[in-house]
CSV table of C-alpha atoms in Angstrom, one decimal:
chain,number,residue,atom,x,y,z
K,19,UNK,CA,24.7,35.8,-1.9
K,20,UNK,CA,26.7,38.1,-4.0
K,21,UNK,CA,28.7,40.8,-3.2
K,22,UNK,CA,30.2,43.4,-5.5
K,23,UNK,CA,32.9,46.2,-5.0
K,24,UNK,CA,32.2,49.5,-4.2
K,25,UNK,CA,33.2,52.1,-6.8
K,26,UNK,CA,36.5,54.1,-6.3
K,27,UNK,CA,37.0,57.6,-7.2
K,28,UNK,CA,34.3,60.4,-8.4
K,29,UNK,CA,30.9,59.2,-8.8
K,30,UNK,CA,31.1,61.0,-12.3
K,31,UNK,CA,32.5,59.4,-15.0
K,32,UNK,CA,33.5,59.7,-18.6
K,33,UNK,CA,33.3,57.4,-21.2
K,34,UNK,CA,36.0,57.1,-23.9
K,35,UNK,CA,34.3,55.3,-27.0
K,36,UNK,CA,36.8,54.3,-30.3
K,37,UNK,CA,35.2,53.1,-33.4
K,38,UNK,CA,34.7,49.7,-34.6
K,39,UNK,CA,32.5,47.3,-36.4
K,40,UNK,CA,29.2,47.7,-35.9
K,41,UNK,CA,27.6,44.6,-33.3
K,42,UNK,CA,24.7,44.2,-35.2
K,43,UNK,CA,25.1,41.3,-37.3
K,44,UNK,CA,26.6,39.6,-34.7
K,45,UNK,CA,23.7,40.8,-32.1
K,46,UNK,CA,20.7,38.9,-34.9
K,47,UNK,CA,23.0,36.0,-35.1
K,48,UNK,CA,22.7,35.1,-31.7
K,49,UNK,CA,19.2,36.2,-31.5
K,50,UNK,CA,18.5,33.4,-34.7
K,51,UNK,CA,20.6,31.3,-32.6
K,52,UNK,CA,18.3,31.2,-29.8
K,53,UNK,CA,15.0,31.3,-31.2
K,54,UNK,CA,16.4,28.1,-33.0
K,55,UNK,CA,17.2,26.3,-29.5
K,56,UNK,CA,13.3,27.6,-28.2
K,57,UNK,CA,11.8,26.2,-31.3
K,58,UNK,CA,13.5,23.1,-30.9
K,59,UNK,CA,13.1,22.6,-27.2
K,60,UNK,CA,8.9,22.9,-27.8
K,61,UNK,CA,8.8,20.2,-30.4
K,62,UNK,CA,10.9,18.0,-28.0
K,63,UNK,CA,8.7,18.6,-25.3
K,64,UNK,CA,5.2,18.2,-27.0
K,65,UNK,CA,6.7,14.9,-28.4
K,66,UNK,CA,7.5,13.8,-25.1
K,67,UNK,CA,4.0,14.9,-23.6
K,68,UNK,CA,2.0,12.6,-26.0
K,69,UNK,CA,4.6,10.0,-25.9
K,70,UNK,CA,3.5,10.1,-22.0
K,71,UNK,CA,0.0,10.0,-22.4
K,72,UNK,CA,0.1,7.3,-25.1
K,73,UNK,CA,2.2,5.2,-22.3
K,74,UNK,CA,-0.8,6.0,-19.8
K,75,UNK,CA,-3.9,5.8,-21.1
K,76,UNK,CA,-2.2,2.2,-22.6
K,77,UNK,CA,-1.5,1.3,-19.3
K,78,UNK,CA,-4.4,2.5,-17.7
K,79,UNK,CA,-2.5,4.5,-15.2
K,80,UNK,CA,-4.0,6.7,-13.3
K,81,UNK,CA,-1.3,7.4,-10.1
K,82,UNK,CA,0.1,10.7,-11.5
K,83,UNK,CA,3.0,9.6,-13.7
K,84,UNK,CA,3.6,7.5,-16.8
K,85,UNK,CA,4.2,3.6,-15.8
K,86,UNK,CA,7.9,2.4,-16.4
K,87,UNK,CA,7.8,0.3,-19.4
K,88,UNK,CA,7.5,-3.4,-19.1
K,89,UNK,CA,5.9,-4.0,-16.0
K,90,UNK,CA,2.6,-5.2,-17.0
K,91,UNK,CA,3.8,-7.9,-19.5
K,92,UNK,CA,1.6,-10.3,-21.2
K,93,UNK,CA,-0.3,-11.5,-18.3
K,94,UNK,CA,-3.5,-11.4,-18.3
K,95,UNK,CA,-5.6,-10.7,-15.3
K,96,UNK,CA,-7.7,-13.6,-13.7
K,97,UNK,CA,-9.9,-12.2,-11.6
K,98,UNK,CA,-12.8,-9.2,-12.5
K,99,UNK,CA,-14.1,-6.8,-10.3
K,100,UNK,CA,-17.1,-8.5,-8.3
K,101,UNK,CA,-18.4,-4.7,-6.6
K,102,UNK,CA,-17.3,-2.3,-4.7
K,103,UNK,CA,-18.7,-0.7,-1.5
K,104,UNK,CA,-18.7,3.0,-0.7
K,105,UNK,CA,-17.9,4.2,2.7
K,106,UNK,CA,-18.9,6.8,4.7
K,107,UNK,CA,-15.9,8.0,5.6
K,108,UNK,CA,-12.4,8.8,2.8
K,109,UNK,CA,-9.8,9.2,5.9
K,110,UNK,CA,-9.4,5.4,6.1
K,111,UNK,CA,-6.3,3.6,7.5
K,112,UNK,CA,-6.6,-0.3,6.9
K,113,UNK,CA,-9.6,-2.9,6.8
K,114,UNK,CA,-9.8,-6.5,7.7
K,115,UNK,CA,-12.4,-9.1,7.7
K,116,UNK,CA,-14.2,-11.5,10.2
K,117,UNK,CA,-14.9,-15.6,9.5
K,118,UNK,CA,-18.8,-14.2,8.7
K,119,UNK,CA,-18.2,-11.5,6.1
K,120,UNK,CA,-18.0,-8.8,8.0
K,121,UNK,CA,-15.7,-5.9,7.4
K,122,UNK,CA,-13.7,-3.6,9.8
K,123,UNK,CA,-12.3,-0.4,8.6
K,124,UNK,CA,-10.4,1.6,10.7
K,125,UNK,CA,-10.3,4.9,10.0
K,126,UNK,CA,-8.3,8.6,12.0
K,127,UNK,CA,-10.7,9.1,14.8
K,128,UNK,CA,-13.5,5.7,14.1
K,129,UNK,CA,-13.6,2.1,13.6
K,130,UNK,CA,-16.3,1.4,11.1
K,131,UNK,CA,-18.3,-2.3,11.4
K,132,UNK,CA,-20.0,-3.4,8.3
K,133,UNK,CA,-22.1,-6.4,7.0
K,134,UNK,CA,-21.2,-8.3,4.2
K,135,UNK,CA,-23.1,-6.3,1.7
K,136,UNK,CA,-21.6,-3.6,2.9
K,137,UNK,CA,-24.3,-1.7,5.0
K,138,UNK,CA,-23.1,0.4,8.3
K,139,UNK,CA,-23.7,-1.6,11.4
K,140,UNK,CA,-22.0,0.7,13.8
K,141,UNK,CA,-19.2,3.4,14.1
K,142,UNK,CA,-16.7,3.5,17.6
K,143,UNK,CA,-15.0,6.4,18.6
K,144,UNK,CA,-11.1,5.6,19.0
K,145,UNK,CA,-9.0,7.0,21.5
K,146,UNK,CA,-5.8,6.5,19.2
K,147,UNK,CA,-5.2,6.9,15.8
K,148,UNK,CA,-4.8,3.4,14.2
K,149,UNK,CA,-2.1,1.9,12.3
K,150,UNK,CA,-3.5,-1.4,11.7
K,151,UNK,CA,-6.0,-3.7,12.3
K,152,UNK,CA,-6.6,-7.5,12.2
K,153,UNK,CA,-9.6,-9.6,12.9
K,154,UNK,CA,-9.3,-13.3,14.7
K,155,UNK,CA,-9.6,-15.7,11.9
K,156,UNK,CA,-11.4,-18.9,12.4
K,157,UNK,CA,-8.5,-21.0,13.7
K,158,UNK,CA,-7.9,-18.3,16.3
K,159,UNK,CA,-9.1,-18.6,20.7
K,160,UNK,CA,-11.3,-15.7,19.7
K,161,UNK,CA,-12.5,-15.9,16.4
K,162,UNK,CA,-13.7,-12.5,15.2
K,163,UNK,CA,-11.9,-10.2,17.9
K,164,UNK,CA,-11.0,-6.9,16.7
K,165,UNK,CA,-7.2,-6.2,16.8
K,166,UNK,CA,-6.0,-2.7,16.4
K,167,UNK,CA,-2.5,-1.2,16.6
K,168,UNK,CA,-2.0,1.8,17.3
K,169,UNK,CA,1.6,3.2,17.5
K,170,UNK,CA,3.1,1.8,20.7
K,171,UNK,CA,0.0,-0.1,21.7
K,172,UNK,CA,-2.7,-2.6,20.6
K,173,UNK,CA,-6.1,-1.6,21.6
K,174,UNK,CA,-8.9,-5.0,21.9
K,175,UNK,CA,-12.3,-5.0,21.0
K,176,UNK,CA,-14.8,-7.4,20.8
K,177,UNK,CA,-16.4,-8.7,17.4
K,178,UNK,CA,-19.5,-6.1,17.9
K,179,UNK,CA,-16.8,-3.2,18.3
K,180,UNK,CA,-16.8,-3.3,22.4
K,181,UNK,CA,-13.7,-2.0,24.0
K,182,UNK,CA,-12.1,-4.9,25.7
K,183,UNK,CA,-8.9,-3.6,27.0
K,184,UNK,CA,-5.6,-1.9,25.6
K,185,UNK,CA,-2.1,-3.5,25.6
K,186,UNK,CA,0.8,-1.1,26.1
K,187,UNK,CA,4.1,-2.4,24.8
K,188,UNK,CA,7.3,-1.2,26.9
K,189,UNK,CA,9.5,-0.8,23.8
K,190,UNK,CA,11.4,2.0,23.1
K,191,UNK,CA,11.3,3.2,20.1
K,192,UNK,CA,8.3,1.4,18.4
K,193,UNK,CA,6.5,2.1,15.8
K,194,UNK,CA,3.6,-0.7,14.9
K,195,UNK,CA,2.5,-0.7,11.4
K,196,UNK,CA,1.1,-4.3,11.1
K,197,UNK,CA,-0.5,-7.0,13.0
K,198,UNK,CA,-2.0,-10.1,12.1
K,199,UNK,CA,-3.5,-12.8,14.7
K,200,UNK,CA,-2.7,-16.4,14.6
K,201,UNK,CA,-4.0,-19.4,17.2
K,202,UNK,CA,-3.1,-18.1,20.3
K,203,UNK,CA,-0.3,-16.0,19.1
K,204,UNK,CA,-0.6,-11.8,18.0
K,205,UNK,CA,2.0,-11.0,15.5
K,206,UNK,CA,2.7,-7.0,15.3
K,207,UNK,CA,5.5,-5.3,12.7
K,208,UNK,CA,7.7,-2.6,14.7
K,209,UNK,CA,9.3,-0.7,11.9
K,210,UNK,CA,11.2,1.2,14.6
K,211,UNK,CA,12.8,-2.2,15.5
K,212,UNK,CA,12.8,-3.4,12.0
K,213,UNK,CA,11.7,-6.9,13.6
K,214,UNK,CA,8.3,-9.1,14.9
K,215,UNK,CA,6.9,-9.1,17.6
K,216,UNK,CA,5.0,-12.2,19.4
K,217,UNK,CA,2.7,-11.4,21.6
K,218,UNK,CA,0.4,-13.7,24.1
K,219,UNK,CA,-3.7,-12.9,24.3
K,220,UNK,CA,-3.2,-11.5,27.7
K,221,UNK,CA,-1.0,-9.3,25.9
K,222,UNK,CA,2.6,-10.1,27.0
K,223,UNK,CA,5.3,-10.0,25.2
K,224,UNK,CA,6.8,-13.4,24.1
K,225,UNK,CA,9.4,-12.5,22.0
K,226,UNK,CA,11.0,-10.7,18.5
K,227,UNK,CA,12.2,-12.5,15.4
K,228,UNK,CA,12.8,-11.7,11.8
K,229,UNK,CA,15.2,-8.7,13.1
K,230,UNK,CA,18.5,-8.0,12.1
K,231,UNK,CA,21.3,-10.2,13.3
K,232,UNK,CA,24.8,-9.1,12.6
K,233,UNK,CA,26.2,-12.6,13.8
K,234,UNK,CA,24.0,-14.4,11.2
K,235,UNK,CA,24.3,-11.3,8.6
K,236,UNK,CA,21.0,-11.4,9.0
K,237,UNK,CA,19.4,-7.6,7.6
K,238,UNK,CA,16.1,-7.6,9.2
K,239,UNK,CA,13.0,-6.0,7.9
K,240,UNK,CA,13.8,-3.2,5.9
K,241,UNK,CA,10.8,-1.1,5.3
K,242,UNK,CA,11.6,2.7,3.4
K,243,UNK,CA,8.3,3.8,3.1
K,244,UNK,CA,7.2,2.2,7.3
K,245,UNK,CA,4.7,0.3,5.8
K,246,UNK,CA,4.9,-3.7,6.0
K,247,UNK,CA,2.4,-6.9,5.8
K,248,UNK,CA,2.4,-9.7,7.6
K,249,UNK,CA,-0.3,-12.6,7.7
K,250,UNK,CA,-0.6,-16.5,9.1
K,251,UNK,CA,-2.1,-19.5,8.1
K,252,UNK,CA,-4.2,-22.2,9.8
K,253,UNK,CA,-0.7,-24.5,10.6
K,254,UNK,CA,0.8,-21.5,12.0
K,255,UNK,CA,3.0,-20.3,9.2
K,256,UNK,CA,4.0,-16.6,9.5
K,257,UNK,CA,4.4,-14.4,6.2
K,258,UNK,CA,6.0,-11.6,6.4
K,259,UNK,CA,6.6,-8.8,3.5
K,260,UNK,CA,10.0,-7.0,3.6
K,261,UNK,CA,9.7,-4.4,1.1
K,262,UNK,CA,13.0,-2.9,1.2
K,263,UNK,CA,14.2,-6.3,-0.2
K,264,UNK,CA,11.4,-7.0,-2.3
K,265,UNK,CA,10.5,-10.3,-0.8
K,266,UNK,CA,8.3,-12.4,1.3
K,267,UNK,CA,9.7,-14.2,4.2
K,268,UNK,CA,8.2,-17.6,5.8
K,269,UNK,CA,8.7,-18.2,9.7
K,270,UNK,CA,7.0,-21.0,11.8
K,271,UNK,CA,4.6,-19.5,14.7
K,272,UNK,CA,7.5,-19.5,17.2
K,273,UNK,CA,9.2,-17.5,15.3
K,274,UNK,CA,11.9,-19.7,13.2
K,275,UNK,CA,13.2,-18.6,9.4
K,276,UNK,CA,12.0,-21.3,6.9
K,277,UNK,CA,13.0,-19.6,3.5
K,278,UNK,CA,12.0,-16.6,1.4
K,279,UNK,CA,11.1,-15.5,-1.9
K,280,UNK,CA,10.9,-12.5,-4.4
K,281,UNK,CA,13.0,-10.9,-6.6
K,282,UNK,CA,13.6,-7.3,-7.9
K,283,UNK,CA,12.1,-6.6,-11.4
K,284,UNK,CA,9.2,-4.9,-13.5
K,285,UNK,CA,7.8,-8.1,-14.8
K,286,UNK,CA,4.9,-9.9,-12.9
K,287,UNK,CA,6.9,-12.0,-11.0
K,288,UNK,CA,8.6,-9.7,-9.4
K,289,UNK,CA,8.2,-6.2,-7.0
K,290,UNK,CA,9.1,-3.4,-8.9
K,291,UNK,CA,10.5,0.1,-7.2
K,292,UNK,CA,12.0,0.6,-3.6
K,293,UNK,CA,10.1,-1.2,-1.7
K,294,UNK,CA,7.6,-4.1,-2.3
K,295,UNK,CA,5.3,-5.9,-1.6
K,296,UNK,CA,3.8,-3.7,0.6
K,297,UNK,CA,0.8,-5.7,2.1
K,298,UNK,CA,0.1,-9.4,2.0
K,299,UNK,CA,-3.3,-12.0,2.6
K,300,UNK,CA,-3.6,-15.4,2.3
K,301,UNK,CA,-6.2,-17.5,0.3
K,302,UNK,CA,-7.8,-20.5,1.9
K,303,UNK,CA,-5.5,-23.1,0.6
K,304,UNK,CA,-2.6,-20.9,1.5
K,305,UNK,CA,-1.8,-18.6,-1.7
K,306,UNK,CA,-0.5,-15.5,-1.2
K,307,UNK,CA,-2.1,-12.5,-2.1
K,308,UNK,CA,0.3,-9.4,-2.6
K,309,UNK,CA,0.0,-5.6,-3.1
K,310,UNK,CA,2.3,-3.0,-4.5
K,311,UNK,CA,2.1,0.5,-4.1
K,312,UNK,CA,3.5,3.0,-6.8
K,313,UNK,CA,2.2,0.9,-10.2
K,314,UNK,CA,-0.5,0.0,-8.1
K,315,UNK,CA,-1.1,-4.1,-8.7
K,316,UNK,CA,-2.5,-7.3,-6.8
K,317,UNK,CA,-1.1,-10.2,-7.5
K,318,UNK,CA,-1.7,-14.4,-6.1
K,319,UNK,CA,1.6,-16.3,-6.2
K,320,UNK,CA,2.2,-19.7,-4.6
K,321,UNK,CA,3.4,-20.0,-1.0
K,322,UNK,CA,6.4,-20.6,-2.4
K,323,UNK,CA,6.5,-17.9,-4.6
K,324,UNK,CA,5.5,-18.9,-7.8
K,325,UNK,CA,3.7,-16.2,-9.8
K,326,UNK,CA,-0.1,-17.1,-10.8
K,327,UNK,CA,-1.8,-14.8,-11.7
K,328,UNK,CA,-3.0,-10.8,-12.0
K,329,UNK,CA,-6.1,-9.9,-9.6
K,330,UNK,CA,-5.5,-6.3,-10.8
K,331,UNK,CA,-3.9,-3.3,-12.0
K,332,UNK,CA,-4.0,0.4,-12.5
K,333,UNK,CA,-6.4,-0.4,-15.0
K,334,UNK,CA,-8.9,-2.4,-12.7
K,335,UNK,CA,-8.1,0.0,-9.7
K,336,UNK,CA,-8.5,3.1,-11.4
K,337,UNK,CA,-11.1,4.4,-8.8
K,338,UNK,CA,-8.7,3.9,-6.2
K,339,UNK,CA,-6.6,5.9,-7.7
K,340,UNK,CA,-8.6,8.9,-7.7
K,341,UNK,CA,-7.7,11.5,-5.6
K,342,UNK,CA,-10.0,13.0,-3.1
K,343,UNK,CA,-8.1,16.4,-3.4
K,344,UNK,CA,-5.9,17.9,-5.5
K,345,UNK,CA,-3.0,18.3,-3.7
K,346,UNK,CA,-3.6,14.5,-3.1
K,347,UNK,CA,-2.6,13.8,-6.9
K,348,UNK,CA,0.5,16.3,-6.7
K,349,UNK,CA,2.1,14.6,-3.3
K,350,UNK,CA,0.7,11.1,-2.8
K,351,UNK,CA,1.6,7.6,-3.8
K,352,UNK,CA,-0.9,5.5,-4.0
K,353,UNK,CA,-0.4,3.2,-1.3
K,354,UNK,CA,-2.9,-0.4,-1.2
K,355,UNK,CA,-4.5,-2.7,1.8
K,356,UNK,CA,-5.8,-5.8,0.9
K,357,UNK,CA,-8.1,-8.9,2.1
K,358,UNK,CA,-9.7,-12.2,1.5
K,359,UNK,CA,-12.9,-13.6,2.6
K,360,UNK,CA,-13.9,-17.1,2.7
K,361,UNK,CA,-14.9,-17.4,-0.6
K,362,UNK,CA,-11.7,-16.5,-1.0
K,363,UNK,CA,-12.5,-13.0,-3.1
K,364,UNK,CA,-9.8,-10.1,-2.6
K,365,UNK,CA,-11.4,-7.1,-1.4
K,366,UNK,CA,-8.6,-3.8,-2.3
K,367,UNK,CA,-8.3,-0.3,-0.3
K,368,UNK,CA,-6.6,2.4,-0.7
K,369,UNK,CA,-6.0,4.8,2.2
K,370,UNK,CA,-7.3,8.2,2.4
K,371,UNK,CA,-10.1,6.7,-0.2
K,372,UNK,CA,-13.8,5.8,0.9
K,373,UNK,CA,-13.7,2.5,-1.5
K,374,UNK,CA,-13.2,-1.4,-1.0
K,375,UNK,CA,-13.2,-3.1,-4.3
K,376,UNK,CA,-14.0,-6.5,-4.5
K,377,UNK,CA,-12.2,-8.9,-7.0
K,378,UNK,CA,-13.3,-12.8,-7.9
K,379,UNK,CA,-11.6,-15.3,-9.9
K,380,UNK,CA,-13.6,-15.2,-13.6
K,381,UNK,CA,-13.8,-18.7,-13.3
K,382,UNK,CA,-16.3,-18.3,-10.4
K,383,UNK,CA,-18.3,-15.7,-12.0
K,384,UNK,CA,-19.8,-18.2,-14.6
K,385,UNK,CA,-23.3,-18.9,-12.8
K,386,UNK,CA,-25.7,-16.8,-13.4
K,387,UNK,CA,-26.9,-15.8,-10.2
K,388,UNK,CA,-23.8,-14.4,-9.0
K,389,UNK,CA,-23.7,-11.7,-12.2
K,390,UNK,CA,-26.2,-9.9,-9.8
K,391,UNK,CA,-23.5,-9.1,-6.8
K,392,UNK,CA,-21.7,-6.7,-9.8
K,393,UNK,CA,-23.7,-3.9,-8.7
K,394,UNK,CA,-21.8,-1.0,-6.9
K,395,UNK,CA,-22.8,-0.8,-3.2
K,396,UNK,CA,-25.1,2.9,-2.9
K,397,UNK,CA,-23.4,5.7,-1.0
K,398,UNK,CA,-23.7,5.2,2.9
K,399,UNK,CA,-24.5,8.2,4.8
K,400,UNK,CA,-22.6,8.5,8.2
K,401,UNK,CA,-24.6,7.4,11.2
């Protein structure tokens, strides 16, 4: 704050004036001088306005801001959007799907069971606010159990949405914010920890991995934004995303480093920004499926990291992007969930949006009969 003397002597004063030069000409110099600068700062800021929404509309970007140049490249997308199914609810968390089609969307307060075509079989009350969820895959003891984590806890259903039990986890701090479910293995992210967990179906803890190690200079999982993916495949092999060093990392189910892969970069073989990929899936032949938040794109590499090809962009998930208030499209990032079913088509959400959008390989949208499925799923009311 500013301070300024007080005044000394009588509170009346006299002014002595002299002549001089009149201030004038001087006074409409400056005055030209500045209407100049005005002027000059309009015409650069109307050029750089349409400059930006040349960029966007180009780019098809609809996440608030114009796209850094470069990042979508030449590529072109392989896959087209198949449908996409409308919720009933838009504060949605994460999703997963069972072995028969049937999806599982977590949301604040409710987990949300639907069929295949996207129809609302039943709604569950939750008693804690989810983080993530994971659905027993085929090769799991339990193929189609419900998995969700919760911040310090995993809570069990069965695959009709009946409470089983809830596993507390005696760390301190912990913060889960993914989980994934392997043969007779769970696999949770604690961002708080920055490591793996292992966990047993009775829900004991087996052990950590993928942590920081200052005797190996190991850096752990690095995750800015607390979000992370982590997914396994039938022979046991753990993926994990560590965004904060833009790369996927490969353990066996026990917990041992094989090798990673990624790179910083805007092209599409590379995770652009801070801190991607964000989420991860695998295919059935053991492709990985990634998702980055920010410039909003799904991408299938190789399990060794080979980029292959585009499932989408902002272009493709424009309604995603959408916000469902304003303040939403002031303050939010777009952030990105994603899935694969056994047909091996990569279903996209977006938290705090009440759509799944479902992608196929063009190649497998040749016959006929499936051109029929690219009808958008009818509003569901709540139950």
């Amino acid at each position: 704050m500013q301070t300024f003397p007080e005044s000394s002597g009588s509170s009346s004063r006299s002014w002595k004036t002299t002549a001089g030069p009149s201030p004038l000409p001087q006074l409409r110099g400056w005055i030209l001088l500045v209407c100049f600068a005005m002027v000059l700062l309009i015409l650069v800021g109307t050029w750089q306005v349409a400059r930006r929404a040349r960029t966007t509309d180009s780019l098809g970007n609809l996440s608030g801001g114009p796209a850094p140049p470069g990042i979508m490249g030449q590529e072109e997308v392989g896959y087209r959007l198949l449908r996409t199914i409308t919720l009933p609810s838009a504060e949605t968390v994460s999703f997963a799907l069972s072995p028969d089609g049937r999806i599982y969307v977590a949301c604040h307060k409710e987990l949300l069971v639907l069929e295949s075509d996207g129809r609302l079989k039943r709604k569950e009350v939750l008693e804690h606010r989810p983080e993530a969820l994971a659905v027993g895959p085929v090769f799991h003891r339990y193929p189609g159990r419900v998995y969700i984590a919760a911040r310090d806890r995993i809570m069990v259903y069965d695959s009709e949405a009946n409470y089983l039990q809830t596993w507390e986890l005696k760390i301190d701090p912990i913060s889960l914010v993914a989980i994934a479910a392997g043969e007779e293995t769970i696999y949770a992210i604690d961002a708080a920890g920055g490591q793996v967990l292992r966990i047993g179906l009775e829900g004991q803890l087996l052990g950590t991995f993928a942590g920081k190690d200052h005797d190996r200079n190991w850096p752990g999982l690095i995750l800015p934004g607390g979000r992370a993916g982590i997914a396994v495949a039938k022979d046991g092999t753990v993926f994990v995303a560590n965004p904060g060093l833009r790369r996927v990392e490969v353990y066996t189910s026990d917990g041992q480093f094989q090798y990673f892969w990624g790179k910083e970069g805007a092209a599409c073989d590379a995770f652009f920004g801070c801190c991607n990929p964000e989420k991860i899936a695998l295919l059935s032949d053991g492709r990985v499926v990634t998702a980055e938040k920010g410039i909003c794109r799904v991408k299938v590499h190789s399990a060794f990291g080979d980029f292959l090809s585009l499932v989408a962009t902002s272009r493709e998930l424009g309604l995603l992007q959408m916000p469902t208030t304003v303040p939403a499209a002031l303050a939010e990032t777009v952030l990105l969930e994603v899935a694969v079913d056994s047909k091996d088509h990569v279903f996209v959400l977006a938290p705090e949006r009440p759509f799944i959008q479902v992608f196929a390989p063009k190649l497998d949208l040749a016959e006929p009969e499936e051109e029929e499925e690219e009808r958008t799923s009818a509003p569901i009311s709540p139950m």
